[in-house]
């Protein structure tokens, strides 16, 4: 089941949350900063060992002090106008995150932030369509897939992207 929520992803009691990270995996601003603050310093220690993570790829660590048992760190594309495969790289960030979750074997509930739509500048409506496409493809394999928006506009874009088939 795909659920659209407006929430702080660090508060969600799910098996895994996805982090919109950068390739160094050492933390940053936005959702990445919030996740690292809530998980505690062990998260950065575990994540940097798995760096660098190229755009469109994903790696997994424990969730440490988070309510979520795992963090899947993925790196979305920086939007530079759309001619550098940004949509395909964003789709790959979702696909690789799902693949890592499935390979872990005990992840039935997973929450995603709106990858690349903050500091990385990806257009929010196109990102919402790409996110919903990926979530629909994996819906049957999970008990809950949460599209975690941080603002009402993003949630509305998810709702219309999910309705448009
Ligand atoms: N919970 C859920 N969503 C959040 C939260 C939160 N606590 N904080 C921010 N967001 C939302 C933003 O509103 C935005 O829609 O996450 C989305 C992604 O924004 P960013 O965090 O800026 O991520 P991104 O655009 O992928 O840029 C990644 O930012 O700081 C970094 O280290 C990170 O360099 C990397 C870059």
CSV table of N, CA, C and O in Angstrom, one decimal, residues 44-96:
chain,number,residue,atom,x,y,z
A,44,UNK,N,27.0,8.3,10.9
A,44,UNK,CA,28.0,8.8,10.0
A,44,UNK,C,29.2,7.8,9.9
A,44,UNK,O,29.8,7.6,8.9
A,45,UNK,N,29.6,7.3,11.1
A,45,UNK,CA,30.7,6.4,11.1
A,45,UNK,C,30.4,5.1,10.2
A,45,UNK,O,31.3,4.7,9.5
A,46,UNK,N,29.2,4.6,10.3
A,46,UNK,CA,28.9,3.5,9.5
A,46,UNK,C,28.7,3.8,8.0
A,46,UNK,O,29.2,3.0,7.2
A,47,UNK,N,28.2,5.0,7.8
A,47,UNK,CA,27.9,5.3,6.4
A,47,UNK,C,29.2,5.7,5.6
A,47,UNK,O,29.3,5.2,4.4
A,48,UNK,N,30.1,6.4,6.2
A,48,UNK,CA,31.3,6.8,5.4
A,48,UNK,C,32.1,5.6,5.0
A,48,UNK,O,32.8,5.7,4.0
A,49,UNK,N,32.0,4.5,5.8
A,49,UNK,CA,32.7,3.3,5.4
A,49,UNK,C,32.2,2.8,4.0
A,49,UNK,O,32.9,2.0,3.3
A,50,UNK,N,31.0,3.1,3.6
A,50,UNK,CA,30.4,2.6,2.4
A,50,UNK,C,30.5,3.6,1.3
A,50,UNK,O,30.1,3.4,0.2
A,51,UNK,N,31.2,4.8,1.5
A,51,UNK,CA,31.3,5.9,0.5
A,51,UNK,C,32.5,5.6,-0.4
A,51,UNK,O,33.4,4.8,0.0
A,52,UNK,N,32.5,6.1,-1.6
A,52,UNK,CA,31.5,7.0,-2.1
A,52,UNK,C,30.4,6.2,-2.8
A,52,UNK,O,30.5,5.1,-3.3
A,53,UNK,N,29.2,6.9,-2.7
A,53,UNK,CA,28.0,6.3,-3.3
A,53,UNK,C,27.6,7.2,-4.5
A,53,UNK,O,27.3,8.3,-4.3
A,54,UNK,N,27.8,6.7,-5.7
A,54,UNK,CA,27.5,7.5,-6.8
A,54,UNK,C,26.0,7.9,-7.0
A,54,UNK,O,25.2,7.1,-6.5
A,55,UNK,N,25.7,8.9,-7.7
A,55,UNK,CA,24.3,9.3,-7.9
A,55,UNK,C,23.5,8.1,-8.6
A,55,UNK,O,24.1,7.4,-9.5
A,56,UNK,N,22.3,7.8,-8.1
A,56,UNK,CA,21.5,6.7,-8.6
A,56,UNK,C,21.8,5.4,-7.9
A,56,UNK,O,21.2,4.4,-8.3
A,57,UNK,N,22.7,5.4,-6.9
A,57,UNK,CA,23.0,4.1,-6.2
A,57,UNK,C,22.5,4.3,-4.8
A,57,UNK,O,22.1,5.3,-4.3
A,58,UNK,N,22.5,3.2,-4.0
A,58,UNK,CA,22.0,3.2,-2.6
A,58,UNK,C,22.8,2.1,-1.8
A,58,UNK,O,23.3,1.1,-2.3
A,59,UNK,N,23.0,2.5,-0.5
A,59,UNK,CA,23.6,1.6,0.5
A,59,UNK,C,22.8,1.6,1.7
A,59,UNK,O,22.0,2.5,2.0
A,60,UNK,N,23.0,0.6,2.6
A,60,UNK,CA,22.2,0.5,3.8
A,60,UNK,C,23.1,0.4,5.1
A,60,UNK,O,24.2,-0.1,5.1
A,61,UNK,N,22.5,1.1,6.1
A,61,UNK,CA,23.2,1.0,7.4
A,61,UNK,C,22.1,0.8,8.5
A,61,UNK,O,20.9,0.9,8.2
A,62,UNK,N,22.5,0.4,9.7
A,62,UNK,CA,21.5,0.4,10.8
A,62,UNK,C,20.9,1.8,11.0
A,62,UNK,O,21.5,2.8,10.6
A,63,UNK,N,19.8,1.9,11.7
A,63,UNK,CA,19.2,3.2,12.0
A,63,UNK,C,19.6,3.8,13.4
A,63,UNK,O,19.3,4.9,13.7
A,64,UNK,N,20.4,3.0,14.1
A,64,UNK,CA,20.9,3.5,15.4
A,64,UNK,C,19.8,4.1,16.3
A,64,UNK,O,18.9,3.4,16.6
A,65,UNK,N,19.9,5.4,16.7
A,65,UNK,CA,18.9,5.9,17.6
A,65,UNK,C,17.5,6.3,17.0
A,65,UNK,O,16.6,6.8,17.6
A,66,UNK,N,17.4,6.0,15.7
A,66,UNK,CA,16.1,6.3,15.0
A,66,UNK,C,15.1,5.3,15.4
A,66,UNK,O,15.4,4.1,15.7
A,67,UNK,N,13.8,5.6,15.3
A,67,UNK,CA,12.8,4.5,15.4
A,67,UNK,C,12.9,3.5,14.3
A,67,UNK,O,12.5,2.3,14.5
A,68,UNK,N,13.4,3.9,13.1
A,68,UNK,CA,13.5,3.0,12.0
A,68,UNK,C,14.7,2.1,12.2
A,68,UNK,O,15.8,2.6,12.7
A,69,UNK,N,14.6,0.8,11.9
A,69,UNK,CA,15.7,-0.1,12.1
A,69,UNK,C,16.9,0.1,11.1
A,69,UNK,O,18.0,-0.2,11.4
A,70,UNK,N,16.6,0.6,9.9
A,70,UNK,CA,17.6,0.8,8.9
A,70,UNK,C,17.5,2.2,8.2
A,70,UNK,O,16.4,2.7,8.2
A,71,UNK,N,18.6,2.6,7.7
A,71,UNK,CA,18.6,3.8,6.8
A,71,UNK,C,19.2,3.4,5.5
A,71,UNK,O,20.3,2.8,5.5
A,72,UNK,N,18.5,3.6,4.4
A,72,UNK,CA,19.0,3.3,3.1
A,72,UNK,C,19.4,4.7,2.6
A,72,UNK,O,18.6,5.6,2.5
A,73,UNK,N,20.7,4.9,2.3
A,73,UNK,CA,21.2,6.1,1.8
A,73,UNK,C,21.3,6.1,0.3
A,73,UNK,O,22.0,5.2,-0.2
A,74,UNK,N,20.6,7.0,-0.3
A,74,UNK,CA,20.7,7.1,-1.8
A,74,UNK,C,21.1,8.5,-2.2
A,74,UNK,O,21.0,9.4,-1.4
A,75,UNK,N,21.7,8.6,-3.4
A,75,UNK,CA,22.1,9.9,-3.8
A,75,UNK,C,21.3,10.2,-5.1
A,75,UNK,O,21.4,9.5,-6.1
A,76,UNK,N,20.5,11.3,-5.1
A,76,UNK,CA,19.8,11.7,-6.2
A,76,UNK,C,20.7,12.6,-7.1
A,76,UNK,O,21.8,13.0,-6.7
A,77,UNK,N,20.2,12.9,-8.3
A,77,UNK,CA,20.9,13.8,-9.2
A,77,UNK,C,20.8,15.3,-8.8
A,77,UNK,O,19.7,15.7,-8.2
A,78,UNK,N,21.8,16.1,-9.1
A,78,UNK,CA,21.7,17.5,-9.0
A,78,UNK,C,21.0,18.0,-10.3
A,78,UNK,O,21.5,17.6,-11.4
A,79,UNK,N,19.9,18.7,-10.2
A,79,UNK,CA,19.2,19.2,-11.4
A,79,UNK,C,20.1,20.3,-12.1
A,79,UNK,O,20.4,21.3,-11.5
A,80,UNK,N,20.4,20.1,-13.4
A,80,UNK,CA,21.2,21.1,-14.1
A,80,UNK,C,20.4,21.4,-15.4
A,80,UNK,O,21.1,21.8,-16.4
A,81,UNK,N,19.1,21.2,-15.4
A,81,UNK,CA,18.3,21.6,-16.6
A,81,UNK,C,17.7,20.4,-17.3
A,81,UNK,O,16.8,20.6,-18.1
A,82,UNK,N,18.1,19.2,-16.9
A,82,UNK,CA,17.4,18.0,-17.4
A,82,UNK,C,18.1,17.3,-18.6
A,82,UNK,O,17.6,16.3,-19.0
A,83,UNK,N,19.2,17.9,-19.0
A,83,UNK,CA,19.9,17.2,-20.2
A,83,UNK,C,21.0,16.3,-19.8
A,83,UNK,O,21.7,15.8,-20.6
A,84,UNK,N,21.2,16.1,-18.5
A,84,UNK,CA,22.2,15.2,-18.0
A,84,UNK,C,21.7,14.0,-17.4
A,84,UNK,O,22.2,13.5,-16.4
A,85,UNK,N,20.6,13.4,-18.0
A,85,UNK,CA,20.0,12.2,-17.5
A,85,UNK,C,19.5,12.3,-16.0
A,85,UNK,O,19.3,11.3,-15.4
A,86,UNK,N,19.1,13.5,-15.6
A,86,UNK,CA,18.6,13.6,-14.2
A,86,UNK,C,17.4,12.8,-13.9
A,86,UNK,O,17.4,12.1,-12.9
A,87,UNK,N,16.4,12.7,-14.9
A,87,UNK,CA,15.2,11.9,-14.5
A,87,UNK,C,15.6,10.4,-14.4
A,87,UNK,O,15.1,9.7,-13.5
A,88,UNK,N,16.5,9.9,-15.3
A,88,UNK,CA,16.9,8.5,-15.2
A,88,UNK,C,17.7,8.2,-13.9
A,88,UNK,O,17.5,7.1,-13.3
A,89,UNK,N,18.5,9.2,-13.5
A,89,UNK,CA,19.3,9.0,-12.3
A,89,UNK,C,18.3,9.0,-11.0
A,89,UNK,O,18.5,8.2,-10.1
A,90,UNK,N,17.3,9.9,-11.1
A,90,UNK,CA,16.4,9.9,-9.9
A,90,UNK,C,15.6,8.6,-9.9
A,90,UNK,O,15.4,8.0,-8.8
A,91,UNK,N,15.2,8.1,-11.0
A,91,UNK,CA,14.5,6.8,-11.1
A,91,UNK,C,15.4,5.7,-10.5
A,91,UNK,O,14.9,4.8,-9.7
A,92,UNK,N,16.6,5.7,-10.9
A,92,UNK,CA,17.6,4.7,-10.4
A,92,UNK,C,17.8,4.8,-8.9
A,92,UNK,O,17.9,3.8,-8.2
A,93,UNK,N,17.7,6.0,-8.3
A,93,UNK,CA,17.9,6.2,-6.9
A,93,UNK,C,16.7,5.5,-6.2
A,93,UNK,O,16.9,4.8,-5.2
A,94,UNK,N,15.5,5.6,-6.7
A,94,UNK,CA,14.4,4.9,-6.1
A,94,UNK,C,14.5,3.4,-6.4
A,94,UNK,O,14.3,2.6,-5.4
A,95,UNK,N,14.8,3.0,-7.6
A,95,UNK,CA,14.9,1.6,-7.9
A,95,UNK,C,16.0,0.9,-7.1
A,95,UNK,O,15.8,-0.2,-6.5
A,96,UNK,N,17.2,1.5,-6.9
A,96,UNK,CA,18.3,0.9,-6.2
A,96,UNK,C,17.9,0.9,-4.7
A,96,UNK,O,18.3,-0.1,-4.0
